[in-house]
Amino acid sequence: MAVLIDNKTDIILDVFDSLATPAFILDATAKIVSLNATARTVFLYSPDNIIGRNIGELISLGNDLRPEIPTLLDFGPHEHLQKETTGGTHFESLCKKKNGEFFFARVSVVPYNGKDRKVVIMHDISTQKKLQQRASQRSKELSIFNTFSKILTRHTDIGMILEETIQMLLSRMGVDKGWVYLMDDEAGELRLAAHRGLSKALLRDVSRLKPGECFSGKVFASGRRLLVKKASEDPRVLYRDPTIESMAGVPITSKGTMLGVLGLGSGERTSFTSLDIQLLKIIASELGVAIENSKLIAQLRDKMRQVELINEVSGIINSSLSIGTVFRIMVSELRKLIVYDRASLLLYNEKAKNLIILALDTDMKTILKKGVKAPLETTSAGWVIENNLPLINEDLASEIRFPLDEKLLREGIRSTISIPLFQDKIMGVFNLDSTEPRKYSEKDLQILLPVAKHISIALENAFLFEEISREKKEWEKTFDAITDMVWIEDDRQRIIRANKTLFMKAGLLAFQVAGKQCREVLSRIGIHPSECLCRKTVSTKRPSFQEVKGAGGNIFHFWAYPLMDNDGQLYAVVHYLKDVTSRKRLEQQLIRADKLASLGTLVAGIAHEINNPLGIIAGYSEALLDRAKEKRLLAVEEFEDFPEYLDTIHSEMFRCKEILRSLLEFARPHGGTFRRLDVNELIKEVILLVNHKAARLKHNLELRLNRDLPKIAADPGSLRQLFMNIIINSMYFTPEGGSIVIETCTDESRGVKTEIDTVTISISDTGIGIPGDALDKIFDPFFTTKAVGEGTGLGLSICHKIAEEHGGTIDVESEVGRGTRFIIKLPAGPDRSDDQTSRY
């Protein structure tokens, strides 16, 4: 299909080609009549294959591509349009390439050449959309984790934890049903421990489930997470609720043990994603730890009640968590009541099905030493373990019931008494042996049974202590493995514990940190917060947050979390300090890049349209100025002010052209040549150009140039413009008689080691400074604090762009009334343009 394209159309398409932006020209029926080279490259169509097609084949306003888009062309209302203006329509849409691939784009439809033509421009924003989705998911996860941590901190009762956790998940994830099943080991079935949103009819059927039964039972039996997208059609859902369409379930485990199931339900199909499942898995894992901790706390409370009832001997037995110490004290007290020649404590190994001598007290010569193992089948102790009953051997010389007891007889043992050590499970055997026959009786048994009970408690306490000690070490390792700075303060704001990261950042040892105030440690890191978060958290008993800046320009996120006891009293504060400098800079770069992209689109669209009328005005104003010099016109009294007016029009018109030129230079890449040059020499050239202005303003220009500065690869014209803009800007804001210092150095000269050598140029002045609320905006296009008519707001934006084009950075430090310092850092690497030609 042949289409006639005028020169103006070629110019428009070329403009968008220079911006690497696909552009189409449409007729009144939404058919493509022309497109630029970028559009052909992006959409993979040749002109012959695409000209004459309806633009709806490339753009989607909903879930499907639509061949007709009359509302788009008429600029009428449409549910998918995000913005309508008198100059065009803008919306976000999926765009389809010839090979079937899609990408997300910002589409602009602008009237062109009357009402029979329109220009469609497409900006690929797929990366931005992905970042938005990731940020949204991350925000949701952080919200859930923060709230969940507060729930775990606030409660020790597992019922309250489960109820509030479900309520939190429903609120944060936007669903309406949730449940938790816990395994009842005695009944061998799952019990509904907490729920929200389930109907009464459903509760009658699902209050208890067998492993493998229905949705939650299958999650528990398989030990794997399960996602049902259409519950009404899934056979794994035995008891159906018509208000539940999609379900997500994850097992609750702790140390590899299945404890229960966490599940969520929604009335919408495919409501849950794999990221949601992963999130639920983490929550379920933490619930497992909370459940185990709750069980452990309950067990410890039972033990404490038992300890209150023990007698003097049992008090001695429980005076130590070392089973060896307890055994020695216990047998020394037992000697007062029962005579024995050998006392031993054997520990039962359930996996190996044998016994091992854990402790021994005797003066006899024996081969039965500590650590010796014995089988169950052929020993008295083995029979006691298997039957969980005490056993008395009255005389081994008259009857040997178990073959290995013959070894005892050979060592001189004639009678024995063995008591099982049982505490929820069989743990071992406590033995007393005597060289006298019939030494032990039922009377001795009645004395030893309560003692054995407390030995069992002592054993269990020793094992629990060992487990808690191991978990404490694991917690300490986890605490020290955190790469951010974390420390805990008591209620008097004194540090009681900190991780290794804080020690390294503050340059202190562990004993030097303990007892210090929060402000002391922060000042060593270079942070001076205006308000101490400790006091705020202690007074409000709520978490607090503050963003603080370090002395080196680093940005930190500073949190304080209260730790409360069961009575609601605050006993400690957890501080968390995270360096977010790189993330903040990335956010600022993304925001600035978005602004620059928008500005480039705006400038490219209006530059050529404005230049033509400005040229016409310039021509007419010059002609009128020449005519105004005629003597006969000057003699007319009414014409007296015309020359002045015309001169003002002429000068202001050229000022407009100058602003437009700056805009074009800012929006388009400059064609410059990179070559190796000496920054010091370039600065000296700039100083020669501004010396006269500095002398007029009585400014003192001081150069502190490092002679050993390496050469850099750069475009001298661009760098000259960068230095000139900043120096003139400093002159403008520095009162008469002030000082401006230009200094150059390298990282090595400052004692900083980096992988890439960097040349640093700092320009400092003694001016009025920049207010804090304006400091983050000074590199934004069109932002200026100068008086109206004295600045365009593009100077520092152009400087920032030039620094980025050279692979460098530009930062600013300022204090109101004290002056401002610009820091430009440029890489001192090899020449980036081997053939010494233009970069573009």
JSON list of N, CA, C and O in Angstrom, two decimals, residues 12 54 75 82 97 148 170 266 285 311 341 373 390 415 428 632 637 817:
[
{"chain": "A", "resi": 12, "resn": "ILE", "atom": "N", "xyz": [8.92, 14.65, 11.97]},
{"chain": "A", "resi": 12, "resn": "ILE", "atom": "CA", "xyz": [8.36, 14.13, 13.22]},
{"chain": "A", "resi": 12, "resn": "ILE", "atom": "C", "xyz": [8.88, 12.72, 13.51]},
{"chain": "A", "resi": 12, "resn": "ILE", "atom": "O", "xyz": [9.31, 12.39, 14.62]},
{"chain": "A", "resi": 54, "resn": "ASN", "atom": "N", "xyz": [-4.74, -1.85, 11.08]},
{"chain": "A", "resi": 54, "resn": "ASN", "atom": "CA", "xyz": [-5.36, -1.07, 12.14]},
{"chain": "A", "resi": 54, "resn": "ASN", "atom": "C", "xyz": [-4.44, -1.09, 13.37]},
{"chain": "A", "resi": 54, "resn": "ASN", "atom": "O", "xyz": [-3.88, -2.12, 13.73]},
{"chain": "A", "resi": 75, "resn": "PHE", "atom": "N", "xyz": [-10.95, 10.64, 21.13]},
{"chain": "A", "resi": 75, "resn": "PHE", "atom": "CA", "xyz": [-10.61, 11.18, 22.45]},
{"chain": "A", "resi": 75, "resn": "PHE", "atom": "C", "xyz": [-11.83, 11.18, 23.37]},
{"chain": "A", "resi": 75, "resn": "PHE", "atom": "O", "xyz": [-11.97, 12.02, 24.23]},
{"chain": "A", "resi": 82, "resn": "GLN", "atom": "N", "xyz": [-6.02, 6.65, 30.90]},
{"chain": "A", "resi": 82, "resn": "GLN", "atom": "CA", "xyz": [-5.62, 7.18, 32.19]},
{"chain": "A", "resi": 82, "resn": "GLN", "atom": "C", "xyz": [-5.57, 8.69, 32.20]},
{"chain": "A", "resi": 82, "resn": "GLN", "atom": "O", "xyz": [-5.67, 9.31, 33.26]},
{"chain": "A", "resi": 97, "resn": "LYS", "atom": "N", "xyz": [4.27, -7.57, 19.46]},
{"chain": "A", "resi": 97, "resn": "LYS", "atom": "CA", "xyz": [5.20, -7.59, 18.35]},
{"chain": "A", "resi": 97, "resn": "LYS", "atom": "C", "xyz": [4.74, -8.63, 17.31]},
{"chain": "A", "resi": 97, "resn": "LYS", "atom": "O", "xyz": [3.84, -9.43, 17.56]},
{"chain": "A", "resi": 148, "resn": "PHE", "atom": "N", "xyz": [3.70, -9.59, 62.21]},
{"chain": "A", "resi": 148, "resn": "PHE", "atom": "CA", "xyz": [3.84, -10.92, 62.79]},
{"chain": "A", "resi": 148, "resn": "PHE", "atom": "C", "xyz": [4.86, -10.91, 63.93]},
{"chain": "A", "resi": 148, "resn": "PHE", "atom": "O", "xyz": [4.65, -11.55, 64.98]},
{"chain": "A", "resi": 170, "resn": "LEU", "atom": "N", "xyz": [-5.39, -12.28, 56.87]},
{"chain": "A", "resi": 170, "resn": "LEU", "atom": "CA", "xyz": [-6.60, -11.93, 56.11]},
{"chain": "A", "resi": 170, "resn": "LEU", "atom": "C", "xyz": [-6.59, -10.45, 55.75]},
{"chain": "A", "resi": 170, "resn": "LEU", "atom": "O", "xyz": [-6.93, -10.07, 54.62]},
{"chain": "A", "resi": 266, "resn": "SER", "atom": "N", "xyz": [-10.14, -17.97, 49.57]},
{"chain": "A", "resi": 266, "resn": "SER", "atom": "CA", "xyz": [-10.67, -16.76, 48.96]},
{"chain": "A", "resi": 266, "resn": "SER", "atom": "C", "xyz": [-11.84, -17.11, 48.05]},
{"chain": "A", "resi": 266, "resn": "SER", "atom": "O", "xyz": [-11.89, -18.21, 47.48]},
{"chain": "A", "resi": 285, "resn": "SER", "atom": "N", "xyz": [6.62, -21.60, 59.33]},
{"chain": "A", "resi": 285, "resn": "SER", "atom": "CA", "xyz": [7.86, -22.03, 59.98]},
{"chain": "A", "resi": 285, "resn": "SER", "atom": "C", "xyz": [8.04, -21.33, 61.33]},
{"chain": "A", "resi": 285, "resn": "SER", "atom": "O", "xyz": [8.39, -21.96, 62.33]},
{"chain": "A", "resi": 311, "resn": "ASN", "atom": "N", "xyz": [11.42, -32.91, 98.63]},
{"chain": "A", "resi": 311, "resn": "ASN", "atom": "CA", "xyz": [12.00, -32.85, 99.98]},
{"chain": "A", "resi": 311, "resn": "ASN", "atom": "C", "xyz": [13.45, -32.42, 99.93]},
{"chain": "A", "resi": 311, "resn": "ASN", "atom": "O", "xyz": [13.95, -32.01, 98.87]},
{"chain": "A", "resi": 341, "resn": "ASP", "atom": "N", "xyz": [27.67, -50.84, 97.49]},
{"chain": "A", "resi": 341, "resn": "ASP", "atom": "CA", "xyz": [29.09, -50.91, 97.12]},
{"chain": "A", "resi": 341, "resn": "ASP", "atom": "C", "xyz": [29.34, -50.27, 95.74]},
{"chain": "A", "resi": 341, "resn": "ASP", "atom": "O", "xyz": [30.48, -49.91, 95.45]},
{"chain": "A", "resi": 373, "resn": "LYS", "atom": "N", "xyz": [28.97, -49.73, 77.03]},
{"chain": "A", "resi": 373, "resn": "LYS", "atom": "CA", "xyz": [27.62, -49.99, 76.55]},
{"chain": "A", "resi": 373, "resn": "LYS", "atom": "C", "xyz": [27.21, -51.42, 76.91]},
{"chain": "A", "resi": 373, "resn": "LYS", "atom": "O", "xyz": [28.05, -52.31, 76.99]},
{"chain": "A", "resi": 390, "resn": "PRO", "atom": "N", "xyz": [10.55, -51.72, 88.25]},
{"chain": "A", "resi": 390, "resn": "PRO", "atom": "CA", "xyz": [11.77, -51.95, 89.04]},
{"chain": "A", "resi": 390, "resn": "PRO", "atom": "C", "xyz": [12.06, -53.46, 89.19]},
{"chain": "A", "resi": 390, "resn": "PRO", "atom": "O", "xyz": [11.16, -54.29, 89.04]},
{"chain": "A", "resi": 415, "resn": "SER", "atom": "N", "xyz": [23.84, -58.92, 95.22]},
{"chain": "A", "resi": 415, "resn": "SER", "atom": "CA", "xyz": [22.45, -58.45, 95.10]},
{"chain": "A", "resi": 415, "resn": "SER", "atom": "C", "xyz": [22.42, -57.06, 94.42]},
{"chain": "A", "resi": 415, "resn": "SER", "atom": "O", "xyz": [23.36, -56.27, 94.57]},
{"chain": "A", "resi": 428, "resn": "GLY", "atom": "N", "xyz": [16.33, -44.18, 81.31]},
{"chain": "A", "resi": 428, "resn": "GLY", "atom": "CA", "xyz": [17.50, -44.96, 81.73]},
{"chain": "A", "resi": 428, "resn": "GLY", "atom": "C", "xyz": [17.18, -45.77, 82.97]},
{"chain": "A", "resi": 428, "resn": "GLY", "atom": "O", "xyz": [16.02, -46.00, 83.32]},
{"chain": "A", "resi": 632, "resn": "ARG", "atom": "N", "xyz": [11.43, 60.74, 10.14]},
{"chain": "A", "resi": 632, "resn": "ARG", "atom": "CA", "xyz": [10.06, 61.22, 10.12]},
{"chain": "A", "resi": 632, "resn": "ARG", "atom": "C", "xyz": [9.18, 60.48, 11.13]},
{"chain": "A", "resi": 632, "resn": "ARG", "atom": "O", "xyz": [8.24, 61.04, 11.66]},
{"chain": "A", "resi": 637, "resn": "GLU", "atom": "N", "xyz": [5.24, 62.24, 17.91]},
{"chain": "A", "resi": 637, "resn": "GLU", "atom": "CA", "xyz": [5.25, 62.14, 19.36]},
{"chain": "A", "resi": 637, "resn": "GLU", "atom": "C", "xyz": [4.71, 60.81, 19.84]},
{"chain": "A", "resi": 637, "resn": "GLU", "atom": "O", "xyz": [5.23, 60.21, 20.79]},
{"chain": "A", "resi": 817, "resn": "GLY", "atom": "N", "xyz": [24.06, 29.66, 55.46]},
{"chain": "A", "resi": 817, "resn": "GLY", "atom": "CA", "xyz": [24.89, 30.68, 56.09]},
{"chain": "A", "resi": 817, "resn": "GLY", "atom": "C", "xyz": [26.35, 30.34, 56.15]},
{"chain": "A", "resi": 817, "resn": "GLY", "atom": "O", "xyz": [27.18, 31.19, 56.50]}
]
